[in-house]
CSV table of C-alpha atoms and ligand atoms in Angstrom, one decimal:
chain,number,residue,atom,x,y,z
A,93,UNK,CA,-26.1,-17.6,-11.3
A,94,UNK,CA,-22.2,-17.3,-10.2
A,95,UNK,CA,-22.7,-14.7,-7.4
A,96,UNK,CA,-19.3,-15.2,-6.6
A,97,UNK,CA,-17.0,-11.8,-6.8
A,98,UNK,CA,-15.1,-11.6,-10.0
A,99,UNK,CA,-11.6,-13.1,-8.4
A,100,UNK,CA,-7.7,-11.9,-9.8
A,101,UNK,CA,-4.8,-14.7,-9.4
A,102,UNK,CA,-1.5,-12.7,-10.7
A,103,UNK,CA,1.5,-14.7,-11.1
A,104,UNK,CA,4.5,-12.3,-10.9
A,105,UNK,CA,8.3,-12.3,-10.4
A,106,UNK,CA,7.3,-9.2,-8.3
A,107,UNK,CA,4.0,-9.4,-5.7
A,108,UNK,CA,5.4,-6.6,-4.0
A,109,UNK,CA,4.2,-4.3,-7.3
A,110,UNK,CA,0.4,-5.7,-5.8
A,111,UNK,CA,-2.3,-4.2,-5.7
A,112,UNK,CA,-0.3,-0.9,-6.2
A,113,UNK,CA,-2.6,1.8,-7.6
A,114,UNK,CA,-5.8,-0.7,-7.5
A,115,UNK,CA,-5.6,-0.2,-3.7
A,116,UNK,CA,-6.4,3.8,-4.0
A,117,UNK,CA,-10.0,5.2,-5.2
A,118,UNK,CA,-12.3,3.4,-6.9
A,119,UNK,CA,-10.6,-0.6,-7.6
A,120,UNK,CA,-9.7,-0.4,-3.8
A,121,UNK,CA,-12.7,0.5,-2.2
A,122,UNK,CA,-14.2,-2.2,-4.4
A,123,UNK,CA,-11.3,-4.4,-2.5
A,124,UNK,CA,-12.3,-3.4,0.5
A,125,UNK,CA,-16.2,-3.8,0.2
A,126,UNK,CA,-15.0,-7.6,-1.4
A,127,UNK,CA,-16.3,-6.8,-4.9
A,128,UNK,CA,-13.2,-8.3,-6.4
A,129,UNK,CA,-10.7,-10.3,-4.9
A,130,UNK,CA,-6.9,-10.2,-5.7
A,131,UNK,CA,-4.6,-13.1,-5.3
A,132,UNK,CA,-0.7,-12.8,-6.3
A,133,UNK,CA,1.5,-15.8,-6.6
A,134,UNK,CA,5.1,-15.4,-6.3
A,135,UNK,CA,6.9,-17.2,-9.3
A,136,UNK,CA,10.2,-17.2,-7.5
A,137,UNK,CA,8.8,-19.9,-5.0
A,138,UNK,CA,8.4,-22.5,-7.9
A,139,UNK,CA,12.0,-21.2,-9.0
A,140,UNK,CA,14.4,-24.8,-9.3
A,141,UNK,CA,17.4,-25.3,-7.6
A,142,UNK,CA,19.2,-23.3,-4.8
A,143,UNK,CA,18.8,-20.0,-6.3
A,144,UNK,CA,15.2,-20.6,-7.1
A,145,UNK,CA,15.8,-20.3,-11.2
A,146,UNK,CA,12.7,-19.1,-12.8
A,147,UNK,CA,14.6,-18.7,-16.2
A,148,UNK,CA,16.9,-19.5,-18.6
A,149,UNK,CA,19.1,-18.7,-21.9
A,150,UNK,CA,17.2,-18.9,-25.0
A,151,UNK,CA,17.5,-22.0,-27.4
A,152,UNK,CA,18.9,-21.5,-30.4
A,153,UNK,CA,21.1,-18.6,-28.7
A,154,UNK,CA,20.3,-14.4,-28.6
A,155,UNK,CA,19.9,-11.7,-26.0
A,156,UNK,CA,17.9,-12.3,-22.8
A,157,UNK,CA,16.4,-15.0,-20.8
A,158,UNK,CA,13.4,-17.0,-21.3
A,159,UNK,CA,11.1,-18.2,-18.5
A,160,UNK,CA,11.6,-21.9,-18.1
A,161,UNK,CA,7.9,-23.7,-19.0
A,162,UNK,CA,8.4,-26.2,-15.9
A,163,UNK,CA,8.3,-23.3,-13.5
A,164,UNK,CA,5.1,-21.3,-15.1
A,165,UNK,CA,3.4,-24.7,-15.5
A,166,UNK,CA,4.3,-25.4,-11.2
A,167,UNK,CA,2.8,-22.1,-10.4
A,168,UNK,CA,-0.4,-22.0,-12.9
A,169,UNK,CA,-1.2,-25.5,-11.3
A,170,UNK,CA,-0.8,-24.3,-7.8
A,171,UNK,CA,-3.2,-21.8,-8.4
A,172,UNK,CA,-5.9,-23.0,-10.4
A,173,UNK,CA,-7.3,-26.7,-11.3
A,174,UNK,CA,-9.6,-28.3,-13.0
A,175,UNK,CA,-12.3,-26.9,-12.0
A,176,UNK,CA,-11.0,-23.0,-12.5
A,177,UNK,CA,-13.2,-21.8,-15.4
A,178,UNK,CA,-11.5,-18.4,-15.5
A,179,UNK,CA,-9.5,-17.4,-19.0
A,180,UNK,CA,-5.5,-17.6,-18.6
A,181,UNK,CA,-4.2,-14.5,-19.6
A,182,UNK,CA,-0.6,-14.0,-20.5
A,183,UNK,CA,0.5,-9.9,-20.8
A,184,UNK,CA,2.6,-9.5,-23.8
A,185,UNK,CA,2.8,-7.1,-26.5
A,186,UNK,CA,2.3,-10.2,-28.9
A,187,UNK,CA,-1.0,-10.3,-27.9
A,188,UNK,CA,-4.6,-9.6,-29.0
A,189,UNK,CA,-4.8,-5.7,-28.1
A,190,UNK,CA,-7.1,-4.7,-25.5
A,191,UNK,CA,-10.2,-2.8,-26.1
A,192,UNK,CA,-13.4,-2.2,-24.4
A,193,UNK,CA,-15.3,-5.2,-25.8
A,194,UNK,CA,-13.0,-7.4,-24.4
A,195,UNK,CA,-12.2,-5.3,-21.1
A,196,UNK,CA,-16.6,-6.0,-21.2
A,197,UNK,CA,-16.0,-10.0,-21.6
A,198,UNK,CA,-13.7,-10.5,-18.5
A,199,UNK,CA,-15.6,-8.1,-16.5
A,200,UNK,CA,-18.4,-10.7,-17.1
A,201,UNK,CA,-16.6,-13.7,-16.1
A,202,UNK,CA,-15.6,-15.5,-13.0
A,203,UNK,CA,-12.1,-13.6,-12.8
A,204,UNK,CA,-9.0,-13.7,-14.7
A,205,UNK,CA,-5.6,-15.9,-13.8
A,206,UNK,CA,-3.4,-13.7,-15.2
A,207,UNK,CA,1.1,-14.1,-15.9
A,208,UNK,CA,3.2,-11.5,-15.9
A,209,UNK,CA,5.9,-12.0,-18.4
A,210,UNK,CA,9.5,-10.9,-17.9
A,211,UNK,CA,12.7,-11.1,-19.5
A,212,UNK,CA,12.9,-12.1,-23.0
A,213,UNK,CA,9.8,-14.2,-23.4
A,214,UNK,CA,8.4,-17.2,-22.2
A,215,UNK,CA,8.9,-21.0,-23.4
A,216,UNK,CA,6.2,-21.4,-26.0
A,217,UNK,CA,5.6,-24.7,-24.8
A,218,UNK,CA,3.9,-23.7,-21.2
A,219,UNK,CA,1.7,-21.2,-23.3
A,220,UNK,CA,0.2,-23.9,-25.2
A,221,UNK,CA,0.2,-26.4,-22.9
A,222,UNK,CA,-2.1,-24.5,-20.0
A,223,UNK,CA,-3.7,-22.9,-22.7
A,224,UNK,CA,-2.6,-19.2,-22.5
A,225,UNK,CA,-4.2,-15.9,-23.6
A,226,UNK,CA,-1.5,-13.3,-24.9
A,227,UNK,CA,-2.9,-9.7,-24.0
A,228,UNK,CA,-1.2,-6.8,-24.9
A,229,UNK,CA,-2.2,-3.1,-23.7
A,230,UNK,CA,-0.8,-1.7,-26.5
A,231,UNK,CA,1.5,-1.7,-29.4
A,232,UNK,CA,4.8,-0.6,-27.5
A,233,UNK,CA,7.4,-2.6,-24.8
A,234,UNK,CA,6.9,-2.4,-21.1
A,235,UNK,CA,9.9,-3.8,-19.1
A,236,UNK,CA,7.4,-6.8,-17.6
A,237,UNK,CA,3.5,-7.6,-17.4
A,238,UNK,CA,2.8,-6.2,-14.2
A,239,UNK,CA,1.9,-2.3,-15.5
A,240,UNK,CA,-0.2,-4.3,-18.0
A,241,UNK,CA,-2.1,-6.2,-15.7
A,242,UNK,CA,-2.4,-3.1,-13.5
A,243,UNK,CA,-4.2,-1.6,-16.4
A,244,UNK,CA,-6.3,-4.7,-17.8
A,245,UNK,CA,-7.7,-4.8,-14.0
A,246,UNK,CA,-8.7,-1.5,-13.8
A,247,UNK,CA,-10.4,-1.5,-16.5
A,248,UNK,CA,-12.4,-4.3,-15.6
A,249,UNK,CA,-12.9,-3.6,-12.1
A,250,UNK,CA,-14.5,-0.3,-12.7
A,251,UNK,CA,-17.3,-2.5,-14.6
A,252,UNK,CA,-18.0,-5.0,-11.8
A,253,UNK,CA,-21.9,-4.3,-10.7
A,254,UNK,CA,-21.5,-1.9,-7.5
A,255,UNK,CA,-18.1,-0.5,-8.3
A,256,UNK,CA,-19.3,2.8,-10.3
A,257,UNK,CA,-21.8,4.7,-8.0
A,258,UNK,CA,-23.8,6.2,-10.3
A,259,UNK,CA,-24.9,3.3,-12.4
A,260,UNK,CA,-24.8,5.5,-15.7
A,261,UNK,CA,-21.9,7.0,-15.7
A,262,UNK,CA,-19.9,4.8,-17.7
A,263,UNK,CA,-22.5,5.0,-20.4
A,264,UNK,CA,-21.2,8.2,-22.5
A,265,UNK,CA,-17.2,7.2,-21.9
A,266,UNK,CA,-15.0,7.5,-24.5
A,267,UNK,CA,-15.3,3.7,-26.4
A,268,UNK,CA,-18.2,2.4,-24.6
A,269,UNK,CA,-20.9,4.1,-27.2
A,270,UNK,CA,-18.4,3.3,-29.7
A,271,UNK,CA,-17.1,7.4,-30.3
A,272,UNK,CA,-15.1,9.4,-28.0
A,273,UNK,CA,-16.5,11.2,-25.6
A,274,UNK,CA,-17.7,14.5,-26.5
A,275,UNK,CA,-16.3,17.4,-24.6
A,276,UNK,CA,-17.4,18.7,-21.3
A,277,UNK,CA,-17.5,22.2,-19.3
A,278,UNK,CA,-18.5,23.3,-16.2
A,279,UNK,CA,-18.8,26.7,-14.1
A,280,UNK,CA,-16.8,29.3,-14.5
A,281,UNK,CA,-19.6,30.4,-17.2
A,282,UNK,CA,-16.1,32.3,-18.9
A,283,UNK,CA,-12.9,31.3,-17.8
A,284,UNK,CA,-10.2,33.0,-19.6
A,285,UNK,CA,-12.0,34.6,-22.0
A,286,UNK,CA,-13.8,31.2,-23.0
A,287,UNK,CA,-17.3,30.6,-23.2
A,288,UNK,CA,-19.0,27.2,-21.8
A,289,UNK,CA,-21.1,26.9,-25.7
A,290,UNK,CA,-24.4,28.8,-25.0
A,291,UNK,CA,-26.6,25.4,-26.1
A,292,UNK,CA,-25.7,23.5,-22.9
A,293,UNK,CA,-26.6,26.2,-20.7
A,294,UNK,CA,-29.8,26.7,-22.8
A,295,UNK,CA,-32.0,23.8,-20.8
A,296,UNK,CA,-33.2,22.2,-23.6
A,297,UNK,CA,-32.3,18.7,-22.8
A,298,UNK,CA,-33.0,17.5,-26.7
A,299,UNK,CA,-31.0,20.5,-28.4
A,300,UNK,CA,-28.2,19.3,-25.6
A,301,UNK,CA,-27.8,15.6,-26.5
A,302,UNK,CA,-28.3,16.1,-30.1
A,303,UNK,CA,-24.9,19.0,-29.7
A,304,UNK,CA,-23.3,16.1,-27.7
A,305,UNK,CA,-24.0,13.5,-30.2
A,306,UNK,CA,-22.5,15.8,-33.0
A,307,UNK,CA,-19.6,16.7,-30.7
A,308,UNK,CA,-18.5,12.9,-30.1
A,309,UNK,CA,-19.0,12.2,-33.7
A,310,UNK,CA,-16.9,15.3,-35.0
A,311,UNK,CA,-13.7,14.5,-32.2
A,312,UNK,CA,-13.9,10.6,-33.2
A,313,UNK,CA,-13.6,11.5,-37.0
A,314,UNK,CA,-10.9,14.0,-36.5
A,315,UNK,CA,-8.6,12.4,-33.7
A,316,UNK,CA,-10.2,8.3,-34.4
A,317,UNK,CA,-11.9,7.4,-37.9
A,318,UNK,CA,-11.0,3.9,-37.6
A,319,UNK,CA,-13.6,3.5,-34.7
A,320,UNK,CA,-16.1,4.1,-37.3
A,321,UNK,CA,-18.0,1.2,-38.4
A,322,UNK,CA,-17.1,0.3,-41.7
A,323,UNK,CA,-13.8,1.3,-41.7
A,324,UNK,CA,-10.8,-0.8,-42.9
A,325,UNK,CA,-8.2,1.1,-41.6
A,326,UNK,CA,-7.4,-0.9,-38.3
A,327,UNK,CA,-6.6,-4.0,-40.4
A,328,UNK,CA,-4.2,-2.1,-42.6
B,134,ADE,N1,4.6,-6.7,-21.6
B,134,ADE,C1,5.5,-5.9,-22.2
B,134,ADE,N2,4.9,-5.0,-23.0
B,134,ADE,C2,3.5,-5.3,-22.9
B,134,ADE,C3,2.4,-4.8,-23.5
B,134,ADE,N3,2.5,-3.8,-24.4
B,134,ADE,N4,1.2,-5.3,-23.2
B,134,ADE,C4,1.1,-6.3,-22.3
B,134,ADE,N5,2.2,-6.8,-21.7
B,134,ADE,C5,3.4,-6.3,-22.0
């Protein structure tokens, strides 16, 4: 049994942007009880030269910079060796989208060494060579990893035994059953007019859960059909 707490090393052009919004409600409480531990390395330190260059123009010419492979690879060493069995992530919108079955995997792991990219890309070479994990959040460009990570975390954190408080409350979430969520209501019994839908208020705790069940199912097929099982439409 690894008892050890699920452990974050970040390697960022900008630890300043660290922990940011996981040190408020629930990922920094965790923090502070020591249920996940956050680490950030600061590229520029393993910049060359006398202006500390972490990047370069691209071969082959074009628009942007490129992080220079030599300067990743200085940093990844510093922070992990041999021995670091955690998964080497790189955010990047190249990368295998994020969902909940793999937010699930890392949460289950030792922790996560994870790059921040920046600038145009960076050098192919240093991605093979320490073996890194593209993650993307999403099919759209962020101006640098660091919102990514931010969001990859969070995600994970709120799944480390002892972070949730009520143990099932991340049961019925959107994506962890597999459907959305269904909706929910609470008191006012009429608020504008509007009803709460008599069957929850009815106490019949079968009649309740089957009207739940129905309600996930209907909002996934209408706003999400490709959650479905069966359906092709996410490899179109
Ligand atoms: N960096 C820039 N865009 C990104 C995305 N969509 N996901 C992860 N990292 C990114």
């Amino acid at each position: 049994m690894n008892n050890q707490p699920f452990h974050a090393s970040i390697i960022t052009l900008y630890p300043e942007m660290f922990p940011g919004p996981l040190g408020s409600s629930l990922a920094g409480r965790a923090l502070d009880k020591g249920l996940w531990q956050l680490e950030t390395i600061a590229l520029r330190e393993f910049g060359t030269g006398k202006h500390r260059q972490v990047d370069d123009t691209p071969a082959g010419g074009g628009a942007g910079m490129v992080l220079k492979p030599d300067v990743l690879a200085a940093a990844i060493d510093h922070v992990s060796e041999s021995e670091d069995r955690r998964p080497r992530l790189l955010m990047s919108p190249r990368g295998r989208v994020l969902d909940q079955a793999y937010v699930r995997e890392l949460a289950c792991g030792p922790g996560a060494l994870i790059v921040c990219g920046r600038f145009e890309g960076v050098d192919e070479r240093v991605i093979e060579a320490r073996d890194l994990q593209e993650v993307s959040i999403g099919d759209y460009v962020l101006s640098g990893g660091e919102p990514a990570a931010i969001v990859l975390l969070d995600a994970i954190i709120r799944l480390i035994p002892g972070v949730m408080g009520n143990a099932q409350s991340g049961e019925h979430e959107s994506h962890e059953s597999g459907l959305l969520e269904h909706p929910h209501y609470t008191r006012p019994q009429l608020f504008e007019g509007r009803e709460i839908p008599p069957v929850l208020t009815s106490g019949n705790h079968g009649k309740v859960k089957d009207w739940q069940r129905l309600e996930a199912e209907r909002i996934t097929g209408a706003r999400r059909a490709d959650l479905f099982p069966g359906d092709n439409k996410k490899d179109d």
